[in-house]
Coordinates of C-alpha atoms in Angstrom, one line a residue:
M1 CA 65.0 97.5 97.5
R2 CA 66.2 99.2 101.2
F3 CA 63.8 100.6 104.1
F4 CA 64.1 101.3 107.3
T5 CA 61.4 101.6 110.0
F6 CA 61.9 102.4 113.5
T7 CA 61.7 98.7 114.4
I8 CA 64.1 97.6 112.4
V9 CA 66.6 100.4 113.1
F10 CA 66.0 99.1 117.3
F11 CA 66.4 95.6 116.1
L12 CA 69.8 96.2 114.5
N13 CA 70.9 99.0 117.0
L14 CA 70.1 96.1 119.5
Y15 CA 72.2 93.5 118.0
V16 CA 75.0 96.4 117.3
S17 CA 75.2 96.7 121.5
F18 CA 75.9 93.3 121.8
S19 CA 78.5 92.7 119.1
Q20 CA 80.4 96.3 118.3
D21 CA 83.9 96.3 118.5
Q22 CA 85.2 98.2 121.4
S23 CA 87.8 99.7 120.2
I24 CA 85.7 102.2 118.6
E25 CA 85.0 103.8 122.0
T26 CA 88.5 104.4 122.8
H27 CA 89.6 106.6 125.9
E28 CA 91.6 109.5 125.3
E29 CA 95.2 109.0 125.5
N30 CA 97.2 110.7 128.2
N31 CA 101.0 110.5 128.3
S32 CA 102.1 113.6 129.2
Q33 CA 103.9 112.3 132.4
L34 CA 107.7 113.2 132.6
N35 CA 109.2 109.2 133.3
A36 CA 112.7 110.3 133.8
I37 CA 115.4 113.0 133.5
V38 CA 118.7 112.8 132.5
D39 CA 121.3 115.2 134.5
K40 CA 124.2 114.5 132.4
E41 CA 125.1 112.2 129.8
S42 CA 128.7 112.5 128.5
L43 CA 130.9 110.5 125.7
S44 CA 134.5 111.3 125.4
I45 CA 135.9 109.3 122.2
Q46 CA 140.0 109.6 121.7
F47 CA 140.6 108.3 117.8
D48 CA 143.6 107.2 116.1
K49 CA 143.8 104.5 113.5
S50 CA 145.1 102.0 115.6
E51 CA 142.9 102.2 118.7
I52 CA 139.9 103.8 120.3
T53 CA 139.4 104.7 124.1
T54 CA 136.0 105.6 125.4
D55 CA 134.7 107.4 128.4
Y56 CA 131.3 107.4 129.4
R57 CA 129.0 108.9 132.3
L58 CA 125.3 108.8 132.5
V59 CA 123.4 110.4 135.5
V60 CA 119.6 109.8 135.4
K61 CA 116.6 110.3 137.7
V62 CA 114.4 107.6 137.4
L63 CA 110.8 109.3 138.2
D64 CA 108.3 105.9 137.6
P65 CA 108.5 102.6 136.1
K66 CA 108.1 103.6 132.6
G67 CA 111.3 106.1 133.2
E68 CA 113.7 102.5 133.0
D69 CA 113.9 103.3 129.6
A70 CA 116.6 105.9 130.0
V71 CA 118.7 104.2 131.8
N72 CA 121.2 102.1 129.5
T73 CA 123.7 100.7 132.2
Y74 CA 125.3 98.1 129.8
V75 CA 128.7 97.8 127.5
H76 CA 129.4 95.5 124.8
H77 CA 133.0 93.5 125.2
N78 CA 135.0 91.1 123.3
K79 CA 138.6 90.0 123.3
H80 CA 139.3 93.1 121.3
I81 CA 137.3 95.5 123.2
K82 CA 138.3 95.9 126.9
I83 CA 136.7 97.1 129.9
K84 CA 139.2 99.3 132.0
N85 CA 136.5 100.3 134.6
I86 CA 132.9 100.0 135.1
E87 CA 130.8 101.2 138.0
A88 CA 127.2 102.6 139.1
L89 CA 126.3 104.8 142.1
I90 CA 122.8 104.3 143.0
Y91 CA 120.8 107.2 145.1
D92 CA 117.6 107.6 146.9
A93 CA 114.9 109.9 146.6
K94 CA 116.7 112.2 149.0
G95 CA 120.1 112.0 147.4
E96 CA 121.8 109.4 150.0
L97 CA 124.0 106.8 148.6
I98 CA 122.3 103.4 148.5
K99 CA 124.2 101.0 146.6
K100 CA 127.7 101.2 144.9
V101 CA 128.1 98.7 142.1
K102 CA 131.7 97.7 141.1
K103 CA 133.1 95.6 137.7
R104 CA 132.6 92.4 139.7
D105 CA 129.1 93.0 140.5
F106 CA 128.0 93.5 137.0
N107 CA 126.0 90.8 135.1
D108 CA 128.3 89.0 132.2
V109 CA 126.5 87.6 129.6
S110 CA 126.4 86.2 125.7
A111 CA 125.6 89.4 123.7
V112 CA 123.9 87.4 121.2
S113 CA 120.6 84.5 121.0
G114 CA 120.4 81.1 121.7
G115 CA 120.5 80.7 118.1
T116 CA 124.0 81.5 117.7
L117 CA 126.2 78.7 117.4
Y118 CA 129.4 80.8 118.6
S119 CA 130.4 84.2 119.5
D120 CA 132.8 86.0 121.7
S121 CA 130.6 88.9 122.0
R122 CA 129.5 89.6 125.5
V123 CA 127.8 92.5 127.4
K124 CA 128.2 93.5 130.8
Y125 CA 125.1 94.9 132.4
L126 CA 123.7 96.3 135.7
N127 CA 120.5 94.1 136.7
Y128 CA 118.9 96.4 139.1
S129 CA 115.2 97.3 140.1
S130 CA 113.6 99.5 142.6
N131 CA 110.1 99.6 144.4
T132 CA 110.6 103.0 145.4
Y133 CA 110.7 106.1 143.1
P134 CA 112.5 108.4 142.5
Y135 CA 116.0 107.1 142.4
T136 CA 118.9 108.2 140.3
I137 CA 121.9 105.8 138.8
D138 CA 125.2 107.5 138.2
F139 CA 126.9 105.2 135.8
S140 CA 130.2 105.1 134.1
Y141 CA 132.9 102.9 132.1
Q142 CA 136.0 102.9 130.4
T143 CA 137.0 101.0 127.3
E144 CA 139.9 100.4 124.9
N145 CA 139.3 98.9 121.5
S146 CA 142.0 97.6 119.1
N147 CA 139.6 97.6 116.2
T148 CA 138.6 101.4 114.7
A149 CA 136.2 100.6 112.2
F150 CA 133.1 101.6 114.4
L151 CA 132.3 104.6 115.7
P152 CA 129.3 104.9 117.4
R153 CA 126.3 107.0 116.8
F154 CA 124.9 109.4 119.6
T155 CA 121.6 110.1 120.1
F156 CA 120.8 112.9 122.7
M157 CA 117.3 111.8 123.7
K158 CA 116.9 108.1 123.6
S159 CA 113.6 107.6 125.2
Y160 CA 110.1 109.2 124.9
N161 CA 109.0 111.4 128.0
T162 CA 112.5 112.0 129.1
R163 CA 114.0 115.6 129.9
V164 CA 117.9 116.3 129.1
N165 CA 119.4 118.8 131.3
Y166 CA 122.8 118.2 129.4
A167 CA 124.5 116.2 127.1
E168 CA 127.9 115.8 125.4
L169 CA 130.0 113.8 122.5
Y170 CA 133.2 114.7 122.3
V171 CA 135.6 113.2 119.7
G172 CA 139.5 113.6 120.1
Y173 CA 142.5 112.9 117.5
P174 CA 146.2 113.6 117.3
E175 CA 146.7 117.4 116.7
G176 CA 146.0 118.7 113.4
E177 CA 144.6 115.8 111.8
N178 CA 140.6 115.5 111.2
P179 CA 140.4 112.0 110.3
V180 CA 136.4 111.5 111.6
N181 CA 133.8 112.1 109.5
Y182 CA 130.5 113.4 111.5
K183 CA 126.9 114.5 110.2
I184 CA 123.9 115.7 112.3
K185 CA 120.8 114.4 112.0
N186 CA 117.0 115.6 113.5
D187 CA 118.5 118.8 114.8
V188 CA 115.1 120.9 113.8
D189 CA 115.5 123.8 116.4
S190 CA 119.5 123.9 116.1
A191 CA 119.7 122.7 119.9
V192 CA 123.0 120.7 118.9
K193 CA 126.2 123.3 119.4
F194 CA 129.2 122.3 117.6
K195 CA 132.8 123.5 118.6
Q196 CA 135.8 122.3 116.4
Y197 CA 139.1 122.2 118.3
P198 CA 142.7 121.6 116.6
D199 CA 142.8 117.8 118.3
G200 CA 138.8 117.1 118.4
V201 CA 135.2 118.0 118.1
L202 CA 132.8 118.8 120.8
F203 CA 128.9 118.4 120.4
T204 CA 126.8 119.4 123.1
V205 CA 123.1 119.9 124.0
K206 CA 121.3 121.9 127.1
D207 CA 117.6 121.4 128.3
L208 CA 115.9 119.5 126.0
E209 CA 112.4 119.1 126.6
P210 CA 110.5 115.7 126.6
I211 CA 109.2 114.3 123.5
K212 CA 105.8 112.9 124.5
R213 CA 105.3 109.0 124.2
E214 CA 102.3 109.0 121.7
V215 CA 100.7 106.2 119.5
M216 CA 102.1 105.7 116.4
S217 CA 105.0 107.7 116.7
P218 CA 108.1 107.5 114.8
S219 CA 110.9 106.1 116.3
I220 CA 112.7 108.2 119.0
T221 CA 115.9 108.1 116.9
N222 CA 114.2 109.5 113.8
I223 CA 112.8 112.9 115.7
S224 CA 115.8 113.3 118.6
P225 CA 118.9 115.0 117.5
V226 CA 121.5 112.6 116.7
V227 CA 125.4 112.8 115.4
L228 CA 126.6 109.9 113.3
L229 CA 130.1 109.0 113.5
A230 CA 132.7 107.5 111.0
P231 CA 136.4 107.2 110.8
Q232 CA 137.8 108.0 107.2
E233 CA 140.7 105.7 107.5
F234 CA 140.6 102.2 110.4
K235 CA 141.8 99.2 110.8
W236 CA 139.9 96.0 111.5
Y237 CA 142.1 93.1 112.7
D238 CA 144.7 92.9 110.1
Y239 CA 142.9 95.0 107.3
E240 CA 143.5 98.9 107.1
G241 CA 140.6 100.5 105.4
K242 CA 139.4 103.9 104.3
A243 CA 135.8 105.1 104.0
K244 CA 135.5 108.4 103.1
N245 CA 132.6 107.3 100.9
W246 CA 130.7 104.2 99.7
D247 CA 132.7 103.9 97.0
E248 CA 136.0 103.3 99.1
L249 CA 133.7 101.6 101.7
G250 CA 132.5 99.3 99.2
A251 CA 136.0 98.6 97.2
W252 CA 137.5 97.8 100.5
M253 CA 134.5 95.2 101.4
H254 CA 134.6 93.4 98.1
D255 CA 138.9 93.7 97.3
K256 CA 139.8 93.0 101.0
I257 CA 136.9 91.4 103.3
L258 CA 135.1 89.3 100.6
S259 CA 138.1 88.3 98.1
G260 CA 139.4 84.5 98.5
K261 CA 136.1 83.7 100.3
N262 CA 134.5 82.0 97.0
N263 CA 136.0 78.7 96.9
L264 CA 134.3 75.7 96.5
K265 CA 135.3 71.9 95.5
S266 CA 134.8 70.6 92.1
A267 CA 132.6 68.4 93.0
T268 CA 130.1 71.2 94.0
I269 CA 130.9 73.1 91.1
N270 CA 129.9 70.1 88.9
E271 CA 126.7 69.4 90.8
I272 CA 125.4 72.9 90.5
K273 CA 126.6 73.0 86.7
S274 CA 124.6 69.8 86.1
I275 CA 121.4 71.1 88.2
T276 CA 121.1 74.2 85.8
E277 CA 122.6 73.1 82.4
A278 CA 119.3 72.1 80.7
V279 CA 117.8 75.8 81.8
E280 CA 118.9 79.1 79.8
S281 CA 116.7 81.7 81.4
P282 CA 119.6 83.4 83.7
V283 CA 116.4 84.1 86.1
E284 CA 115.8 80.4 86.0
K285 CA 119.3 79.3 86.6
A286 CA 119.5 81.8 89.6
K287 CA 116.0 80.6 90.9
L288 CA 117.5 77.2 90.9
V289 CA 121.0 77.9 92.8
Y290 CA 119.0 79.7 95.5
E291 CA 116.4 76.8 95.8
Y292 CA 119.5 74.7 96.3
V293 CA 121.1 76.6 98.8
Q294 CA 117.7 76.5 100.8
D295 CA 117.2 72.9 100.1
N296 CA 120.8 72.0 101.6
T297 CA 121.9 74.3 104.1
R298 CA 120.2 76.1 107.4
Y299 CA 120.8 79.3 109.0
I300 CA 123.4 79.4 112.4
S301 CA 124.6 82.6 113.6
V302 CA 128.4 82.6 113.6
Q303 CA 130.1 85.5 115.3
V304 CA 133.9 84.8 116.4
G305 CA 136.7 86.3 115.0
I306 CA 136.1 88.7 112.3
G307 CA 132.7 87.1 111.8
G308 CA 130.9 90.4 112.5
I309 CA 131.9 91.5 109.1
Q310 CA 133.8 88.7 107.2
P311 CA 132.1 85.6 106.3
I312 CA 133.3 82.3 106.3
D313 CA 134.5 80.2 103.4
A314 CA 132.2 79.1 100.5
A315 CA 134.0 75.7 100.7
E316 CA 133.3 75.7 104.5
V317 CA 129.3 76.6 104.3
D318 CA 129.4 73.5 101.9
R319 CA 131.1 71.3 103.9
M320 CA 128.8 72.0 107.2
K321 CA 126.0 72.8 105.7
Y322 CA 125.1 75.9 107.8
G323 CA 126.0 79.4 107.9
D324 CA 124.9 82.8 109.2
C325 CA 123.8 85.7 106.8
K326 CA 127.4 86.8 105.9
G327 CA 128.5 82.9 105.0
L328 CA 125.2 81.7 103.1
T329 CA 124.8 84.8 101.2
N330 CA 128.4 84.4 100.2
Y331 CA 127.8 80.6 99.6
T332 CA 125.2 81.6 96.9
K333 CA 127.4 84.4 95.3
A334 CA 129.8 81.8 95.0
L335 CA 127.6 78.8 93.4
L336 CA 126.0 81.5 91.2
D337 CA 129.6 82.7 90.0
A338 CA 129.8 78.9 89.1
V339 CA 127.4 79.3 86.7
G340 CA 128.3 82.5 85.1
I341 CA 125.8 84.8 87.1
P342 CA 127.3 88.0 88.5
S343 CA 125.9 88.9 92.2
Y344 CA 126.7 91.0 94.7
Y345 CA 126.9 90.9 98.4
S346 CA 124.6 93.8 100.2
H347 CA 124.9 94.9 103.5
V348 CA 121.3 96.5 105.0
E349 CA 119.4 97.7 107.9
S350 CA 116.9 95.1 109.1
G351 CA 113.5 95.2 110.9
R352 CA 110.3 96.7 111.0
Y353 CA 111.4 100.5 110.3
K354 CA 112.6 101.2 107.3
V355 CA 116.3 102.4 107.6
D356 CA 117.9 103.6 104.6
F357 CA 121.8 104.2 104.2
E358 CA 122.8 107.5 104.5
D359 CA 123.4 109.0 100.7
D360 CA 125.9 111.5 102.0
F361 CA 127.7 109.6 104.8
S362 CA 129.8 106.2 104.8
S363 CA 130.0 104.1 107.9
I364 CA 130.6 100.6 108.4
N365 CA 128.4 100.3 111.0
Q366 CA 125.3 101.1 108.9
G367 CA 123.7 97.6 108.5
D368 CA 123.2 94.7 110.6
H369 CA 122.2 91.9 108.2
V370 CA 123.8 90.8 104.6
I371 CA 121.3 90.1 101.6
L372 CA 122.2 88.9 97.9
N373 CA 121.6 91.5 94.7
I374 CA 121.2 89.7 91.7
P375 CA 121.1 92.3 88.4
I376 CA 119.8 90.6 85.4
D377 CA 118.8 92.5 82.4
E378 CA 118.5 95.5 84.2
K379 CA 116.1 94.2 86.7
D380 CA 117.6 93.7 90.3
Y381 CA 116.5 90.4 91.9
W382 CA 117.1 90.4 95.8
V383 CA 117.4 87.2 98.0
D384 CA 117.7 86.4 101.7
C385 CA 119.8 83.3 101.5
T386 CA 119.0 82.8 105.7
S387 CA 115.5 82.0 104.7
N388 CA 114.3 78.4 104.0
T389 CA 111.1 79.1 102.6
S390 CA 110.9 82.8 101.2
P391 CA 110.8 82.2 97.3
F392 CA 113.3 83.7 94.7
G393 CA 113.0 87.4 94.7
F394 CA 110.6 87.8 97.6
L395 CA 112.2 90.0 100.6
G396 CA 109.2 90.9 102.6
S397 CA 109.0 93.4 105.5
F398 CA 112.3 92.2 107.2
T399 CA 114.5 94.4 104.8
D400 CA 112.0 95.8 101.8
D401 CA 112.0 99.0 100.1
R402 CA 115.2 100.5 101.7
K403 CA 118.6 101.9 100.6
V404 CA 121.4 99.4 101.3
L405 CA 125.0 99.0 100.3
V406 CA 126.1 96.9 97.4
M407 CA 129.6 95.5 97.1
T408 CA 130.7 95.7 93.4
P409 CA 134.2 94.9 91.8
N410 CA 133.9 98.9 91.2
G411 CA 133.3 99.8 94.6
G412 CA 130.3 100.3 96.8
E413 CA 126.9 101.3 95.2
L414 CA 123.6 102.3 97.1
K415 CA 120.5 100.6 96.0
R416 CA 117.0 100.4 97.2
T417 CA 115.5 97.0 97.6
K418 CA 112.2 95.7 96.3
S419 CA 109.5 97.7 97.4
Y420 CA 105.9 96.2 98.9
L421 CA 103.6 99.4 98.9
N422 CA 99.8 99.9 99.5
E423 CA 97.8 98.0 97.1
D424 CA 100.8 95.6 96.9
N425 CA 100.2 94.2 100.3
L426 CA 96.9 92.8 99.3
T427 CA 94.4 90.2 101.2
Q428 CA 91.7 89.3 99.1
S429 CA 88.7 87.1 100.0
T430 CA 85.7 85.4 98.7
S431 CA 83.5 83.4 100.9
T432 CA 79.9 81.7 100.3
V433 CA 77.7 81.2 103.0
N434 CA 74.7 78.8 103.7
L435 CA 72.5 80.2 106.3
N436 CA 70.1 78.0 107.5
E437 CA 66.8 78.7 109.4
D438 CA 68.0 77.7 112.9
N439 CA 70.6 80.2 112.5
S440 CA 73.4 77.2 111.5
F441 CA 75.9 77.9 108.7
S442 CA 78.2 76.4 106.5
L443 CA 81.0 78.6 105.0
S444 CA 83.3 78.3 102.3
N445 CA 86.2 81.0 101.9
E446 CA 89.1 81.6 99.7
I447 CA 91.9 84.0 100.2
I448 CA 94.8 85.4 98.1
S449 CA 97.7 86.9 99.9
K450 CA 100.5 89.0 98.5
G451 CA 103.0 91.2 99.1
V452 CA 103.9 91.7 102.7
H453 CA 100.6 89.6 103.5
Y454 CA 102.0 86.9 101.5
G455 CA 105.2 87.1 103.7
K456 CA 103.3 87.2 107.0
R457 CA 101.2 83.7 106.1
L458 CA 103.6 82.3 104.2
A459 CA 104.3 79.8 107.1
Y460 CA 101.0 78.8 106.8
A461 CA 102.3 76.6 103.9
F462 CA 104.8 74.8 105.8
M463 CA 102.5 74.5 109.7
P464 CA 101.5 71.4 110.9
A465 CA 97.7 70.9 111.3
Y466 CA 97.6 71.5 115.0
E467 CA 99.3 74.8 114.5
L468 CA 97.2 75.6 111.6
E469 CA 94.2 75.0 113.8
K470 CA 95.3 77.4 116.0
K471 CA 95.7 80.2 113.5
D472 CA 92.0 79.4 112.5
K473 CA 90.9 79.9 115.9
Q474 CA 92.1 83.6 116.1
R475 CA 91.2 84.2 112.8
W476 CA 87.6 83.1 112.8
N477 CA 86.9 84.3 116.3
L478 CA 83.8 85.9 115.4
F479 CA 81.8 83.0 115.6
S480 CA 81.3 81.4 119.1
D481 CA 80.2 78.0 117.9
Y482 CA 82.0 76.3 115.2
E483 CA 84.6 73.7 113.7
V484 CA 86.9 74.3 110.8
V485 CA 85.9 71.2 108.3
S486 CA 89.1 71.8 106.1
H487 CA 92.1 74.4 105.4
K488 CA 94.2 74.0 102.4
V489 CA 97.2 75.8 101.6
T490 CA 98.7 76.3 98.2
N491 CA 102.1 78.4 97.8
H492 CA 102.4 79.7 94.6
K493 CA 105.8 80.7 94.9
D494 CA 106.7 81.7 91.4
S495 CA 103.8 84.3 90.9
L496 CA 104.5 85.0 94.8
F497 CA 101.1 84.9 96.1
L498 CA 99.5 82.3 99.1
Y499 CA 95.9 80.6 97.9
E500 CA 94.0 79.3 101.2
E501 CA 90.8 77.5 101.0
V502 CA 88.8 77.3 104.3
K503 CA 85.5 75.3 105.2
L504 CA 83.9 75.9 108.3
K505 CA 80.5 75.1 109.9
G506 CA 78.5 76.6 112.8
N507 CA 75.5 76.5 114.8
K508 CA 75.2 80.4 115.5
F509 CA 76.0 82.7 112.3
G510 CA 74.2 85.9 113.6
K511 CA 71.6 86.5 116.5
K512 CA 68.0 84.9 116.2
L513 CA 65.2 87.3 117.8
G514 CA 61.9 85.6 116.9
K515 CA 61.2 85.4 113.3
R516 CA 64.3 87.6 112.7
I517 CA 67.5 86.7 112.0
I518 CA 70.2 89.6 112.3
F519 CA 73.8 89.1 111.2
S520 CA 76.9 90.9 110.0
P521 CA 78.3 89.8 106.3
N522 CA 81.4 91.0 107.3
V523 CA 82.8 87.5 108.5
N524 CA 86.6 87.9 107.9
I525 CA 88.9 90.2 110.1
R526 CA 87.6 93.7 110.9
D527 CA 89.8 96.3 110.6
S528 CA 88.4 98.2 113.6
Y529 CA 91.6 99.9 114.9
V530 CA 91.1 103.5 116.2
P531 CA 93.7 105.3 117.5
P532 CA 93.2 106.9 121.0
R533 CA 91.7 110.8 121.1
V534 CA 94.6 113.0 121.9
R535 CA 93.9 116.7 123.0
Q536 CA 96.9 118.3 121.3
R537 CA 99.4 116.0 119.4
E538 CA 102.5 116.7 119.5
N539 CA 104.6 114.2 117.2
P540 CA 104.0 113.5 113.5
F541 CA 102.6 110.1 113.4
Q542 CA 103.4 107.1 111.0
I543 CA 101.6 104.3 109.2
L544 CA 104.4 101.9 108.9
R545 CA 102.8 99.7 106.0
G546 CA 100.2 100.6 103.5
Y547 CA 97.8 97.6 102.9
A548 CA 94.6 96.6 100.7
L549 CA 91.6 94.4 101.9
I550 CA 89.1 93.0 99.4
D551 CA 86.4 90.8 100.7
T552 CA 83.2 89.8 99.2
V553 CA 80.8 87.7 100.8
K554 CA 77.6 85.7 99.4
V555 CA 74.9 84.9 102.0
K556 CA 72.3 82.6 100.8
I557 CA 69.2 83.1 103.3
P558 CA 67.1 80.0 104.4
T559 CA 64.0 79.2 102.3
G560 CA 60.9 81.2 103.8
Y561 CA 62.9 84.2 104.5
T562 CA 63.0 87.7 103.0
I563 CA 65.2 90.2 103.4
E564 CA 63.9 93.1 105.7
A565 CA 66.9 95.8 105.7
F566 CA 70.6 96.1 105.4
S567 CA 72.8 98.8 106.0
E568 CA 73.5 102.1 103.4
D569 CA 76.8 102.2 101.4
K570 CA 79.6 103.6 102.9
N571 CA 82.5 105.8 100.6
F572 CA 85.0 107.3 102.6
K573 CA 88.1 109.0 101.2
S574 CA 91.0 110.6 102.8
P575 CA 94.6 111.3 102.4
F576 CA 95.4 108.3 104.3
G577 CA 93.6 105.8 102.3
T578 CA 89.9 105.0 100.9
Y579 CA 86.7 103.0 102.3
H580 CA 83.9 101.5 100.2
L581 CA 81.2 98.9 101.2
E582 CA 78.3 97.9 99.2
I583 CA 75.8 95.6 100.5
T584 CA 73.2 94.5 97.8
S585 CA 70.5 91.6 97.1
D586 CA 70.0 89.1 94.5
K587 CA 66.8 86.9 95.0
D588 CA 67.8 84.5 97.6
F589 CA 71.5 85.9 98.2
V590 CA 73.0 88.9 100.2
I591 CA 76.3 90.1 98.7
F592 CA 79.0 92.1 100.8
H593 CA 81.8 94.0 99.5
R594 CA 84.2 95.6 101.1
N595 CA 87.2 97.3 99.7
I596 CA 89.7 98.7 102.1
L597 CA 93.0 101.2 101.2
I598 CA 95.5 102.4 103.9
K599 CA 98.5 104.5 102.7
E600 CA 101.9 104.4 104.5
G601 CA 103.5 107.4 105.3
L602 CA 104.8 109.8 107.7
Y603 CA 102.2 112.5 108.5
S604 CA 101.9 115.7 110.3
K605 CA 100.5 116.0 113.6
D606 CA 97.9 118.4 112.4
N607 CA 96.2 115.6 110.4
Y608 CA 95.8 113.1 113.2
L609 CA 92.0 113.9 114.1
E610 CA 91.6 113.4 110.4
Y611 CA 93.1 110.2 110.7
R612 CA 91.3 108.9 113.4
E613 CA 87.9 110.1 112.2
F614 CA 88.7 107.8 109.1
R615 CA 89.4 105.2 111.1
K616 CA 86.2 105.6 113.3
N617 CA 84.2 105.8 110.5
I618 CA 85.7 102.6 109.1
A619 CA 85.2 100.8 112.1
E620 CA 81.5 101.6 112.7
A621 CA 81.2 100.5 108.8
E622 CA 83.0 97.3 109.5
N623 CA 79.9 96.5 111.8
S624 CA 77.3 96.6 109.3
K625 CA 74.0 94.5 110.0
I626 CA 71.5 92.8 107.5
S627 CA 68.2 91.8 108.9
I628 CA 65.8 89.0 107.7
I629 CA 62.6 88.0 108.5
K630 CA 60.5 84.9 107.9
S631 CA 57.8 85.9 106.0

């Protein structure tokens, strides 16, 4: 039975005023300010199959601290990429020169993280900060590169809230030849002008208006004009290659770069055969091999020599028991070869943004990570051989749902990795609460995590108790006075889900007001995000990850108390997902059930207000309350 009186509504609203999530009342976003002006940016590349020379210049006026994003004053180098000259001139607001930075004054550091064992990749960069704005930087460099496989992509607008007065990309080559492929992307308004010459191509833009920095905007590289470049033929160290299409590039990788790298000692071959000989299923054999690699190796980045493309020999990984993504993937492939299971070395662009390899444009610099493709019975299994914890066949959000290049004996092939979409990314919890008359409580909670949520919480299965306790403090922060009695984690790696059982006890479940106790049955993390108000949205907005949350909470009320009031059911449906909330009673129990589905996608700017209203309704519903009163 449901009834509301003025008194009850007053008390419920009073409690909401103490506890309502502040994100519901969000301020209007105001990011229309111009942060930087690129007066000129030019990149000139002179290409032939044996050498690349580059000449770069950037003149940018920085108007405020956010404008620093437009200042890219660095250049990579190694023993094959030689910096011939590098310089920066810095001017104050009046246009007067205040600093001249020569080559010797630039910082020169390793270009890779501390997790790298050794690398010859370095970067020179300008370490300059200003307390006064505006100021202007005129930055330039020239380089020579004896390896010609990589040609850069050129993004005409590299940061939000930046105006570009003029930018150009020129690619020169021997007259009469046309050895470079190119592709223009995101040129919605035909801003990129193109000219073909007998000895080169020129791309220019003028007066690009700033793109406003807005919440949930896609990466700037997905909405700003970009030119992709790739050589049709190239030299990489002692290897010559062709890349007119993915088939050619994949064949070169398979036949030249990977060939002869799958050697293993006979003792290792006999060992892996012994481990798998009792198993008939190819999937189970592959799983045993993958687990063998996880148990016997560790990931360390190695980027020296031709380590940027070619893996070290499988026998060397076997001897040292470590490797980078290339080495560990090649090692796993060699072990699978030994037990008769074909698998394929695969390049992928990793990261939180899903980046596909271009269907109609092949280039070796698409991709920054290596994983393994194992096709069995017309099904593709994917493994990341750098992980010591991820189960067989699970990739997670780092490399899921994107087109990758698979190197096969028949050439290169584009395939899509495993997708974890919307309902696949599930967190489902069931909780039972025993509420006492003095407002103290005990809580038992069971959580099942799947898909990307499984990947995010998988670390809990390997976490020491003190680290797990920190996570619990973050998760159960709705309670102010409580302790975690126990937290058990079970990793069901064959079924790809994580099971957790948590028990709490505490002294303050709700708010005690005389004879009443007012509480929210939504004891888990509340999905209360509301994007800021925007008067006139300029960009599309992106929900990077869809997900589903399902919660059931049973609250046993104290003896002598009756249910006085609880919130109405809530049901919202939109193109972005659905929300369902239901509160029912059964004798001395109140039962709360919530189901949220958020759908990933790139949405029109015209739908932003509708999305914001959808999230606002959810945030308000997430604070639903129940009032019980002593008879």
